[in-house]
XYZ file of C-alpha atoms in Angstrom:
590
model
C -239.557 54.345 -21.568
C -242.066 52.255 -24.662
C -245.474 53.599 -23.705
C -247.818 50.377 -22.999
C -250.725 50.256 -25.514
C -254.392 50.390 -23.820
C -256.134 47.211 -24.326
C -259.995 48.953 -24.728
C -259.534 52.506 -25.106
C -257.136 55.218 -26.247
C -259.896 58.142 -26.540
C -263.588 58.581 -24.822
C -267.132 58.227 -27.777
C -267.171 62.517 -26.935
C -263.089 63.362 -27.843
C -262.794 62.429 -31.992
C -262.679 65.762 -34.036
C -261.366 66.825 -37.411
C -258.088 66.791 -35.597
C -257.656 63.365 -34.605
C -258.480 62.258 -39.325
C -256.148 59.886 -39.971
C -255.755 58.171 -36.846
C -256.020 54.694 -35.323
C -257.651 54.591 -32.522
C -259.725 52.553 -30.117
C -262.963 54.008 -28.525
C -265.387 50.591 -25.844
C -268.399 52.081 -25.070
C -272.212 50.525 -25.660
C -273.927 50.096 -28.315
C -276.405 52.660 -28.708
C -278.692 51.140 -31.663
C -277.087 49.470 -35.494
C -278.706 50.963 -38.723
C -278.104 48.529 -41.226
C -277.831 49.924 -44.911
C -277.239 46.530 -47.042
C -274.004 46.437 -46.651
C -272.872 48.949 -44.784
C -274.199 48.879 -41.021
C -273.556 52.356 -38.325
C -273.105 51.583 -34.947
C -273.947 54.653 -32.703
C -271.477 54.066 -29.205
C -271.835 55.651 -26.462
C -269.912 55.890 -22.767
C -270.563 58.720 -19.978
C -269.206 61.038 -22.408
C -271.106 61.452 -25.036
C -271.430 59.125 -28.983
C -269.315 58.360 -31.635
C -271.035 56.534 -35.389
C -269.249 53.911 -36.073
C -269.197 52.810 -39.777
C -268.916 48.651 -40.626
C -268.455 48.281 -44.346
C -266.476 46.339 -46.434
C -265.479 42.426 -45.203
C -269.488 40.578 -45.381
C -268.240 38.289 -42.399
C -267.203 41.433 -40.091
C -270.639 43.716 -41.090
C -272.264 40.468 -40.360
C -270.851 39.685 -37.040
C -271.850 43.672 -36.007
C -275.181 43.172 -36.982
C -276.257 40.432 -34.716
C -274.128 42.482 -31.355
C -277.164 43.284 -29.623
C -277.787 46.743 -28.704
C -276.477 47.968 -24.765
C -273.666 44.828 -24.970
C -269.948 46.270 -24.343
C -267.574 46.428 -27.354
C -264.230 47.984 -27.900
C -263.248 49.144 -31.511
C -259.869 50.009 -33.401
C -260.105 51.612 -36.507
C -259.393 54.504 -38.636
C -260.933 58.517 -37.772
C -262.154 60.341 -41.056
C -264.414 62.667 -42.266
C -268.336 61.939 -42.571
C -269.771 62.940 -45.875
C -270.890 66.609 -46.129
C -274.421 65.054 -46.579
C -274.105 62.797 -43.193
C -272.856 65.411 -40.726
C -274.544 65.547 -37.019
C -274.753 69.133 -35.488
C -276.252 67.174 -32.688
C -273.208 65.394 -31.714
C -269.800 66.759 -30.268
C -268.178 64.397 -33.107
C -270.033 64.465 -35.750
C -267.836 66.070 -38.299
C -265.820 61.876 -38.064
C -266.634 59.149 -37.836
C -264.492 55.608 -37.367
C -263.962 53.612 -39.442
C -263.907 49.599 -37.828
C -260.996 47.361 -38.882
C -261.724 45.435 -35.668
C -264.538 45.066 -33.239
C -264.582 42.908 -29.936
C -267.837 42.355 -27.197
C -266.759 42.477 -24.150
C -270.174 42.015 -22.209
C -273.218 40.885 -24.539
C -276.465 41.581 -23.688
C -278.414 38.263 -23.395
C -281.473 39.204 -21.871
C -283.971 41.090 -23.437
C -284.581 44.382 -22.189
C -287.061 44.842 -19.770
C -287.553 48.820 -21.290
C -286.440 51.309 -23.975
C -282.961 52.757 -22.013
C -283.531 56.671 -23.266
C -287.669 56.694 -22.973
C -287.123 55.116 -19.446
C -289.613 58.445 -17.997
C -292.648 56.827 -20.075
C -291.782 53.474 -17.549
C -293.882 52.569 -14.367
C -291.237 53.709 -11.770
C -290.799 50.374 -10.076
C -289.847 48.283 -12.984
C -287.228 51.234 -13.562
C -286.003 51.239 -9.491
C -285.536 47.364 -9.813
C -283.436 47.979 -12.906
C -281.824 50.836 -12.112
C -278.678 49.382 -13.629
C -280.147 50.650 -17.271
C -282.391 53.353 -16.292
C -278.886 55.440 -15.085
C -277.601 54.947 -18.717
C -280.339 57.318 -20.166
C -278.466 60.441 -20.736
C -280.965 62.931 -18.806
C -280.396 61.051 -15.624
C -276.809 60.195 -16.297
C -276.721 64.227 -16.806
C -278.240 64.422 -13.235
C -276.196 61.949 -11.503
C -272.799 64.054 -13.473
C -274.955 67.805 -12.250
C -274.251 66.411 -8.902
C -271.100 65.926 -8.485
C -270.096 69.042 -9.807
C -272.834 70.880 -7.774
C -270.617 68.946 -4.705
C -267.586 70.055 -6.342
C -268.963 73.383 -6.236
C -270.300 73.701 -2.587
C -267.600 72.431 -1.445
C -265.300 74.902 -2.805
C -267.422 77.840 -1.345
C -267.851 76.000 2.059
C -263.734 76.263 2.122
C -263.114 80.031 0.156
C -264.840 81.083 3.453
C -263.245 80.039 5.460
C -265.411 76.682 6.740
C -263.020 73.166 7.830
C -264.687 70.481 6.624
C -265.842 67.739 9.549
C -267.042 64.018 9.289
C -269.761 63.469 12.481
C -270.445 59.520 13.242
C -272.826 57.987 11.260
C -273.608 55.640 14.397
C -274.502 57.235 17.292
C -277.505 57.968 19.989
C -281.222 57.783 19.504
C -281.672 61.862 19.571
C -285.884 62.755 19.483
C -285.335 65.354 16.173
C -289.141 64.667 14.528
C -289.199 61.617 12.571
C -288.500 58.115 13.412
C -284.597 56.809 13.962
C -283.227 54.132 12.301
C -281.876 51.339 15.127
C -278.985 49.518 14.482
C -278.253 46.677 17.107
C -275.106 46.808 19.069
C -273.315 43.231 19.318
C -271.247 43.644 22.678
C -273.637 44.964 24.066
C -276.856 42.781 23.959
C -280.340 44.903 24.641
C -278.164 48.832 23.632
C -278.748 50.076 20.048
C -277.228 52.713 17.771
C -279.291 54.723 15.687
C -278.512 56.601 12.456
C -278.537 59.951 12.656
C -280.988 62.357 11.204
C -278.950 64.897 11.325
C -275.062 66.416 13.224
C -276.882 68.156 14.751
C -275.479 67.704 18.187
C -272.132 67.084 16.575
C -271.806 69.969 15.522
C -273.146 71.735 18.304
C -270.369 70.069 20.058
C -267.659 71.178 17.532
C -268.734 74.828 18.300
C -267.847 73.869 21.672
C -264.385 72.355 20.174
C -263.432 75.175 19.518
C -264.526 74.902 16.179
C -264.938 78.029 14.493
C -266.962 77.445 11.097
C -267.907 73.921 10.347
C -269.143 72.208 7.299
C -269.787 68.917 5.117
C -271.642 67.381 2.441
C -273.703 65.399 5.170
C -275.721 62.235 5.340
C -278.931 62.030 7.607
C -281.116 58.977 8.080
C -284.874 59.303 8.893
C -287.909 56.841 8.902
C -290.211 59.637 7.566
C -293.113 59.039 4.419
C -291.894 60.463 1.015
C -293.918 62.889 -0.937
C -292.077 63.886 -4.100
C -289.425 66.443 -3.067
C -288.238 64.285 0.154
C -286.853 61.178 -0.348
C -287.114 57.924 2.172
C -284.339 56.389 4.004
C -281.463 59.080 3.303
C -280.629 62.186 2.180
C -278.665 64.874 2.140
C -277.189 68.536 3.312
C -274.903 71.310 3.452
C -274.259 71.193 6.811
C -273.107 74.415 7.960
C -272.500 76.099 11.574
C -270.751 79.268 12.834
C -269.425 80.396 16.132
C -269.939 83.904 17.609
C -272.739 83.617 14.918
C -275.950 86.001 14.844
C -278.871 84.789 11.978
C -277.700 87.519 9.581
C -274.385 86.114 9.916
C -275.946 82.586 8.248
C -278.016 84.423 5.826
C -274.865 86.830 4.388
C -272.761 82.942 3.869
C -275.790 81.165 2.966
C -277.641 84.245 0.473
C -273.698 83.970 -1.664
C -273.369 80.242 -1.925
C -277.002 79.424 -2.795
C -276.909 82.889 -5.502
C -273.559 81.177 -6.725
C -274.674 77.915 -7.126
C -278.151 79.092 -8.020
C -276.626 80.954 -10.951
C -274.179 79.088 -12.102
C -275.847 75.847 -12.458
C -279.245 77.428 -13.912
C -279.750 79.940 -16.626
C -282.801 80.733 -15.001
C -283.033 84.496 -13.073
C -282.677 85.092 -9.241
C -285.376 88.405 -9.594
C -284.167 89.616 -5.447
C -280.893 89.837 -4.219
C -280.588 89.375 -0.284
C -283.494 87.124 -0.561
C -286.319 88.977 1.106
C -287.027 88.505 5.018
C -290.588 87.222 5.313
C -292.105 86.223 9.170
C -294.206 83.547 9.981
C -297.076 85.005 10.584
C -296.660 87.221 7.327
C -296.094 84.472 5.234
C -299.075 82.350 6.855
C -301.547 84.966 6.421
C -300.760 86.445 2.493
C -299.545 83.299 1.202
C -301.209 80.654 3.544
C -298.474 78.341 4.231
C -294.838 78.785 5.801
C -292.805 78.187 2.202
C -295.155 80.046 -0.530
C -293.632 79.669 -4.023
C -292.918 83.701 -4.802
C -293.511 83.075 -8.421
C -297.110 82.970 -8.220
C -297.721 87.050 -7.795
C -301.217 86.455 -5.970
C -301.938 87.154 -2.705
C -303.846 86.013 0.861
C -306.207 89.391 2.086
C -307.881 88.029 5.295
C -311.137 90.447 4.932
C -313.005 88.738 8.793
C -314.310 92.812 10.090
C -316.040 92.981 6.667
C -317.987 89.452 6.920
C -318.020 89.765 10.180
C -321.246 92.466 10.894
C -323.178 90.831 7.143
C -325.385 87.737 8.569
C -324.014 85.757 5.465
C -324.920 82.181 6.653
C -321.597 80.118 5.299
C -319.409 82.586 6.685
C -320.602 83.455 10.138
C -317.711 82.395 12.748
C -315.099 82.242 10.187
C -312.027 82.973 9.239
C -312.083 84.896 5.712
C -309.979 84.851 3.188
C -309.938 86.033 -0.264
C -307.721 85.991 -3.363
C -308.277 88.550 -5.646
C -306.948 87.101 -9.849
C -306.350 90.100 -12.312
C -308.332 90.610 -14.948
C -310.230 86.939 -13.588
C -313.532 88.018 -15.145
C -312.463 87.357 -18.935
C -312.205 84.047 -17.123
C -314.441 81.399 -18.734
C -317.308 79.438 -15.645
C -315.081 76.126 -17.037
C -312.484 77.551 -14.794
C -314.676 79.049 -11.520
C -316.279 75.007 -11.681
C -312.842 73.575 -11.476
C -311.824 75.461 -8.917
C -314.564 75.325 -6.825
C -314.331 71.320 -8.029
C -310.577 71.433 -6.916
C -311.150 72.757 -3.624
C -314.133 70.116 -2.452
C -312.268 67.250 -3.964
C -309.101 68.004 -3.597
C -308.713 69.998 -0.680
C -311.651 69.089 1.003
C -313.014 71.627 1.357
C -317.356 72.871 2.459
C -317.111 75.408 -1.139
C -315.584 77.789 -2.498
C -317.823 81.126 -3.680
C -316.664 83.321 -5.849
C -316.967 86.781 -7.891
C -316.317 88.979 -10.690
C -316.266 93.205 -10.598
C -318.014 94.340 -13.442
C -317.016 97.328 -14.962
C -320.014 99.607 -13.144
C -318.427 98.137 -10.101
C -321.233 95.579 -9.752
C -321.095 92.291 -8.227
C -321.718 88.801 -10.543
C -321.738 85.411 -8.759
C -323.028 83.198 -6.291
C -323.176 85.295 -3.160
C -323.436 88.885 -5.512
C -326.694 89.654 -3.626
C -325.516 88.812 -0.588
C -323.076 91.931 -0.252
C -324.445 95.304 0.537
C -323.197 98.517 -1.497
C -320.972 99.881 1.250
C -319.710 96.381 1.744
C -318.984 95.683 -2.092
C -317.259 99.184 -1.460
C -314.692 98.110 1.690
C -314.576 94.823 0.204
C -312.990 96.116 -3.221
C -311.061 98.508 -1.890
C -309.084 96.268 1.210
C -308.335 93.816 -1.088
C -307.424 95.869 -4.417
C -309.900 94.827 -6.280
C -311.067 95.839 -9.781
C -313.405 96.139 -12.419
C -312.661 93.119 -14.577
C -310.812 91.080 -11.557
C -312.054 88.463 -9.691
C -312.578 87.736 -5.765
C -312.081 83.725 -4.372
C -313.864 83.675 -0.883
C -311.960 80.932 1.831
C -314.152 80.967 5.475
C -312.341 78.246 7.235
C -311.806 77.872 11.025
C -307.559 79.057 12.238
C -305.487 76.680 11.557
C -307.189 75.393 8.153
C -308.438 78.477 6.028
C -304.385 79.108 6.362
C -304.064 75.482 4.393
C -306.882 75.579 2.074
C -305.846 79.432 0.982
C -302.345 78.467 0.243
C -303.474 75.342 -1.559
C -306.289 77.461 -3.823
C -303.894 80.391 -4.300
C -301.102 77.974 -5.779
C -304.461 76.030 -8.174
C -305.463 79.471 -9.463
C -301.387 80.079 -10.275
C -301.047 77.015 -12.025
C -304.472 77.048 -13.708
C -303.864 81.170 -15.023
C -300.865 80.587 -16.342
C -298.701 82.575 -13.639
C -296.215 81.329 -12.859
C -292.413 82.342 -14.238
C -290.854 79.443 -14.441
C -287.752 81.215 -16.245
C -286.844 82.313 -11.895
C -285.721 81.133 -8.942
C -287.960 83.558 -6.249
C -285.856 82.764 -2.721
C -286.977 84.020 0.603
C -286.257 84.072 4.280
C -289.014 83.365 6.631
C -288.119 84.199 10.271
C -289.675 84.861 13.619
C -291.336 80.787 13.897
C -292.987 80.339 16.936
C -290.953 78.962 19.920
C -294.029 77.082 21.221
C -296.748 75.476 20.251
C -299.977 73.368 21.160
C -300.104 69.680 20.204
C -302.912 66.983 19.696
C -302.996 66.548 23.221
C -303.831 70.506 24.344
C -299.813 70.105 25.564
C -297.335 73.075 24.988
C -294.612 71.757 23.082
C -291.773 73.018 21.029
C -293.195 74.290 17.229
C -289.676 73.303 15.439
C -285.824 72.705 16.372
C -286.416 72.588 20.079
C -282.493 73.832 20.631
C -282.873 76.898 19.241
C -282.623 80.312 21.045
C -285.759 82.124 22.205
C -286.276 85.327 20.711
C -285.279 87.787 24.590
C -283.187 84.590 26.112
C -284.375 84.058 29.681
C -286.844 87.299 30.414
C -288.730 85.914 27.423
C -289.612 82.383 29.088
C -290.375 83.632 31.948
C -292.690 86.708 31.406
C -294.508 86.068 28.109
C -296.885 83.678 27.399
C -295.370 80.879 26.109
C -297.469 80.576 22.656
C -296.573 84.612 21.318
C -292.923 83.960 22.465
C -290.689 83.914 18.598
C -287.790 81.981 18.344
C -284.221 82.491 16.184
C -285.323 80.102 14.000
C -285.421 80.679 10.077
C -285.930 78.431 6.875
C -284.535 78.993 3.170
C -287.327 78.969 0.690
C -287.214 78.483 -2.643
C -289.952 78.219 -6.036
C -291.883 76.889 -2.883
C -289.810 74.133 -1.428
C -288.496 74.373 1.795
C -284.228 74.217 0.965
C -283.855 73.565 4.555
C -284.533 74.867 8.172
C -281.877 76.918 10.720
C -281.654 78.060 13.977
C -279.475 80.371 16.516
C -279.240 77.683 18.880
C -279.451 77.856 22.432
C -275.893 77.771 24.221
C -277.135 78.703 28.228
C -277.937 76.244 30.362
C -280.207 78.405 32.076
C -282.111 79.301 28.898
C -282.267 75.491 28.047
C -283.398 74.297 31.348
C -286.305 76.566 30.926
C -287.509 76.262 27.405
C -287.573 72.725 27.696
C -289.688 73.328 31.286
C -292.419 74.733 28.479
C -292.518 71.706 26.841
C -292.748 69.482 30.142
C -288.790 68.055 30.200
C -287.548 68.385 33.261
C -283.483 69.259 34.769
C -283.055 65.198 34.119
C -285.182 64.465 30.852
C -282.811 67.026 29.192
C -279.763 65.802 31.319
C -280.441 62.281 30.636
C -281.358 62.981 26.389
C -278.877 65.161 25.534
C -276.294 64.830 27.705
C -273.420 65.237 25.835
C -275.115 68.976 25.220
C -275.968 69.490 28.216
C -272.181 68.065 29.532
C -270.804 70.585 27.336
C -272.506 73.733 27.391
C -270.767 74.061 31.072
C -267.671 74.620 30.073
C -267.645 77.756 27.937
C -269.799 77.550 24.796
C -269.807 79.664 22.675
C -273.378 82.241 21.237
C -273.416 79.631 17.596
C -275.733 79.979 14.582
C -276.208 77.094 11.270
C -278.503 75.456 8.629
C -277.977 72.852 6.366
C -279.941 72.915 3.091
C -280.588 69.704 1.588
C -278.670 69.143 -1.878
C -280.910 66.387 -3.233
C -283.482 69.361 -3.721
C -281.607 71.594 -5.350
C -280.428 69.084 -7.131
C -284.749 69.125 -7.982
C -284.728 72.542 -9.136
C -281.481 73.064 -10.536
C -282.045 69.032 -13.200
C -285.951 70.770 -13.481
C -287.425 67.365 -12.081
C -290.537 66.998 -10.358
C -289.314 64.023 -8.514
C -286.924 63.903 -6.011
C -285.912 60.482 -6.865
C -284.519 61.469 -9.811
C -281.565 63.018 -9.147
C -280.420 60.585 -7.165
C -278.534 57.176 -7.983
C -279.832 54.499 -6.144
C -283.260 55.976 -4.920
C -285.789 53.920 -2.216
C -289.292 53.897 -3.476
C -292.147 55.713 -2.443
C -292.566 52.847 0.469
C -288.704 53.249 1.398
C -287.485 49.848 -1.016
C -284.617 49.439 -2.660
C -285.965 47.415 -5.401
C -282.635 46.911 -6.595
C -280.700 44.941 -3.935
C -284.140 43.801 -2.216
C -284.330 46.521 0.913
C -285.507 45.793 3.661
C -284.789 42.803 3.604
C -284.643 39.430 6.022
C -281.619 37.686 7.557
C -281.175 35.083 8.853
C -281.611 33.085 12.705
C -277.616 33.127 13.300
C -277.325 36.879 11.895
C -280.481 37.710 14.559
C -278.600 35.533 17.340
C -275.007 38.023 17.095
C -276.984 40.870 17.653
C -279.559 39.275 20.952
C -282.801 39.280 18.742
C -285.791 37.912 18.292
C -288.490 38.235 16.104
C -291.832 38.060 17.250
C -293.250 38.451 13.692
C -293.017 35.489 10.832
C -290.974 35.864 7.697
C-alpha cells in the first residue's frame, strides 16, 4: 500500500540533522523571525519542538513573497535539507548544523493584526495584557517549557503512585457544599428549584468514603475549586493536587510514601540538591518559635530565640510586658548603618511594627547600638550566651504580644536572609510540620477547629474528655519546601464517638454532624478502617521546579489576581432565559 503524502509536514522543527541532508521534506510552523540580506532571506521557523532555519533565495518572486509574510503567521515549507556553511552553524539550536532550502512556501494562517507585545519579551509586559492574549503569551519558549514540564510532572507523579500500589479513582465535580475553609463555588440546579451543587474544594469526603468502600490506596490528579483571594503562590478559582489516601495507615506511613514521591520528583526535574532526606519533622510550636512561621524556609540559617526571661527583669520601656525574641546575624557587625536603618524601615513600613531594636557585639564583647546603654553587664553576658552570639555578630530584637511577635520575627528573619544573601538558591529544603493544635480561639472568643475538622486528636477520646482543648494536639501535618506549604494532611477521625465529642467541643451538636456530613457519619457506622492522607499542590510544585515567582506562570489559562479570566471573559453575564431555567432572579443590575 502506497504511503500517503503528508499535507503540511514530514518532520517537526527540531528533528532535522546532518543525516537528513539531501532529503526533500516539509516543515510547518510559525514564522519567528525574518532576516533579509538582499536577495537571500533567512526565516526561523518555530513549532512546539524547536526551530529550523529556512533559506529562500534564487527566485526573486519567491523571495519577495516570503519577505512580506507577517511574523507569527503559520506556513508550510517544502524544500531540500542542506548543510549550513561552517561559519553559520548555530550551536544554540538542535538543528543548527542544517537548514531547509525552500522550494515552495504556503501561508496557512496569516497574522492580520499588530501583535500586542513581543512574544519572547512577554515577561516585561503587564500581566492583564498577557492574560487577555494568553494564546500569544503561551508561544514564548519559557511558557511552552513550563507547560511541557507540567505534563511530564503529572505523568511522572501518576507512575510513582501506581508503582506504590495506589489505585486512581475520579471523584465528582458536582457535589454538596461542605465547610472546608474557603467559600464554595455554587452551581444552581435546573431540575431541583432552589437547590445548589458545589464544586469541590477538595475530594476530602469522597476519598474518605473510598476508604470505607474497601479501596486500600487511592489517588488522583484532583481539580479543586475555592473562592479565595489570590497570592503569588495561590491561584484563585481552581488548582490541582496529587490527592491520596491510605487505609490502615499512620502518619509515618503517609510520610514514607510522600517523601519518596517528592524526593524522586524534585531530583528528576531539577538540578538543585535536597540536603536533608528523610525530611526533618518539626513540631508546630518549635517552628513558630524558631522560624516565626509554620512554613519555614530552611535555606535561611537564621533562628529566632526567646529572651523574655532576661528582659522581664530589666526596666526597658519598649520591652516591658511583652514577649521578646531575637535574631542573631553572624558577622553582622560588618554590615553598614544603611542596612540597619533599612531593616528598621522595613519593620515599621512593611510589617507595621512599632520599631526594631538592634545591637552590634564589639571585639571586647561590649555592645553598640540604640539600646546598648540599657543592658547591664550581667544581662549582656546572659543574652550573648542564651542567643549563641559572639564577637562581631549583631542581634535584632522583636518585642510584641503573643500571636503578633511570632509573625513579626518570622518576617524580619526572612528579610534579613534576603538582604544578606543567606538563602541557598541551589537547594530544596523540605520539612514536615507536625503536632498542630486541634483547636484555637476564634475571633468571637469561642473554641473552633484550627485546621481540618476531620483530623484524629492525639490521645483520642481520653484527650478530648480530660484535657484543656487548647492543649490537645492533632495528627495533622504540613509538607513545606523552601518556605512554601505544598500540602496539609492528617490522620482522619474515623470513630463516631470521637467525632461527636471533637465537634461538640467546637460547638456542633450530633445533629449538626449528621446534617452537614451525613455521608461520612453514615459510612463510619458500617466498619471504617483507620486512614490517613495528604494532597500536595501540583501548581506549587511546578512553581518551585520552574523557578517561577508567581504560580500563574505554570498554569495554561490562569485567572488574574481578581479571579477574572480575561481571555474568555469570565465571570460574565448570562441571559434572562438562562437565569429563569435555573430558577434564579438577580437583585443586582448588569
